[in-house]
């Protein structure tokens, strides 16, 4: 078994796989160590929305990064399908953010004034394209760029492509410890064997907090549990993703509708509760009254990795060690995975970086702010 690599990545979710793919494409020898199965963490719980415009409100570096990441899915759709033969199920029919009251309609109409990628659609226009929605809606903000993918298929496509390009990906291989060698490399200790890598990437989602502490960094990651359900119904037909009051309905290509997601802070359980699922159904019923006759297919829960300011950590160890962080992607890891893979690739290969992104996502940004 090969035990020496240029880059060792801890965590085989969508973030670790995206990084491995970009590095393997450049001919770098990459290892991914995944404690469970590929994509089994938050990645497989996600609805797959690419909500750059619907999720982020400020026109800052984070928003630009998210938009570039969203755009990169157009490239990845073809690239990953050519290499891996896996269809990432990218649907770019946009999203409707609904208004159910006059006050909500007026607030959404205001967004059109300063946001060039969105349009206001009247109730009549919305109901013509989405007749399943309740006639009590007041209209909707149309966000054409916010499509969706299948997170499971994106992760599998990155993983298979990385493997075909030479990456080594090991499942059921948890990293217990990181140690520095006398030659300034890093040993990743696992129950299988020790692996020695010149660079390492911490990409194990909500579980990364353990390594932050071990590396002496005070940058916490907290779990925010999200519960979802999926349904099927011949009475419901939706083209676009529907978003209202933190709740969404995503029409998937296989005929299912994914409804999500609750937000439960500091809860490490991945078991969905009756209360959580009930709250989602209560939110959706006024929007799509025919949901009551739908067939319940599945319920599940996952843990979003949340940082203190809600932005991910994407960058190098503050003391210049060859340790990189790609974690804390919170509600938007599927959206942000493509650009995170590119940014970590460029950092490791010492290529030119966008300094606004380096600052916005640096691991010690919060300490720096406190000291000022
Ligand atoms: C209900 C829900 C809905 C969501 N919807 C969306 C959405 O619509 N759009 C969007 O963009 N984002 C969404 N998200 C957020 C998104 O799922 C996450 O931000 C993203 O999956 C994080 O990916 P990751 O690779 O960092 O983490 P994960 O997918 O959790 O992967 C981390 C991996 O590390 C492994 N690991 C842990 N410890 C170790 C160790 N010591 N050694 C080796 N491996 C280890 C784990 O087994 C896991 O597989 C949603 C999240 C949830 C919970």
XYZ file of N, CA, C and O in Angstrom, residues 16 43 67 115 236 243 326 342:
32
model
N -13.899 17.775 0.429
C -12.665 17.008 0.246
C -12.560 16.453 -1.164
O -11.486 16.472 -1.783
N -23.078 16.132 3.323
C -23.261 16.148 1.869
C -24.512 15.386 1.436
O -25.302 15.876 0.626
N -21.025 33.238 -6.247
C -21.491 33.358 -7.638
C -20.532 32.632 -8.587
O -20.954 31.960 -9.522
N -30.579 44.513 -7.020
C -30.021 43.206 -7.364
C -30.337 42.928 -8.827
O -31.489 42.708 -9.189
N -48.851 17.300 -7.697
C -47.915 18.434 -7.595
C -46.977 18.411 -8.798
O -46.359 17.390 -9.098
N -39.203 28.761 -2.503
C -38.570 29.137 -1.235
C -39.507 30.078 -0.494
O -39.989 31.050 -1.068
N -10.440 23.657 4.887
C -11.544 23.830 3.934
C -12.768 23.253 4.629
O -13.149 22.100 4.422
N -10.973 24.798 -6.176
C -10.028 25.584 -6.989
C -9.114 26.428 -6.101
O -7.915 26.543 -6.345
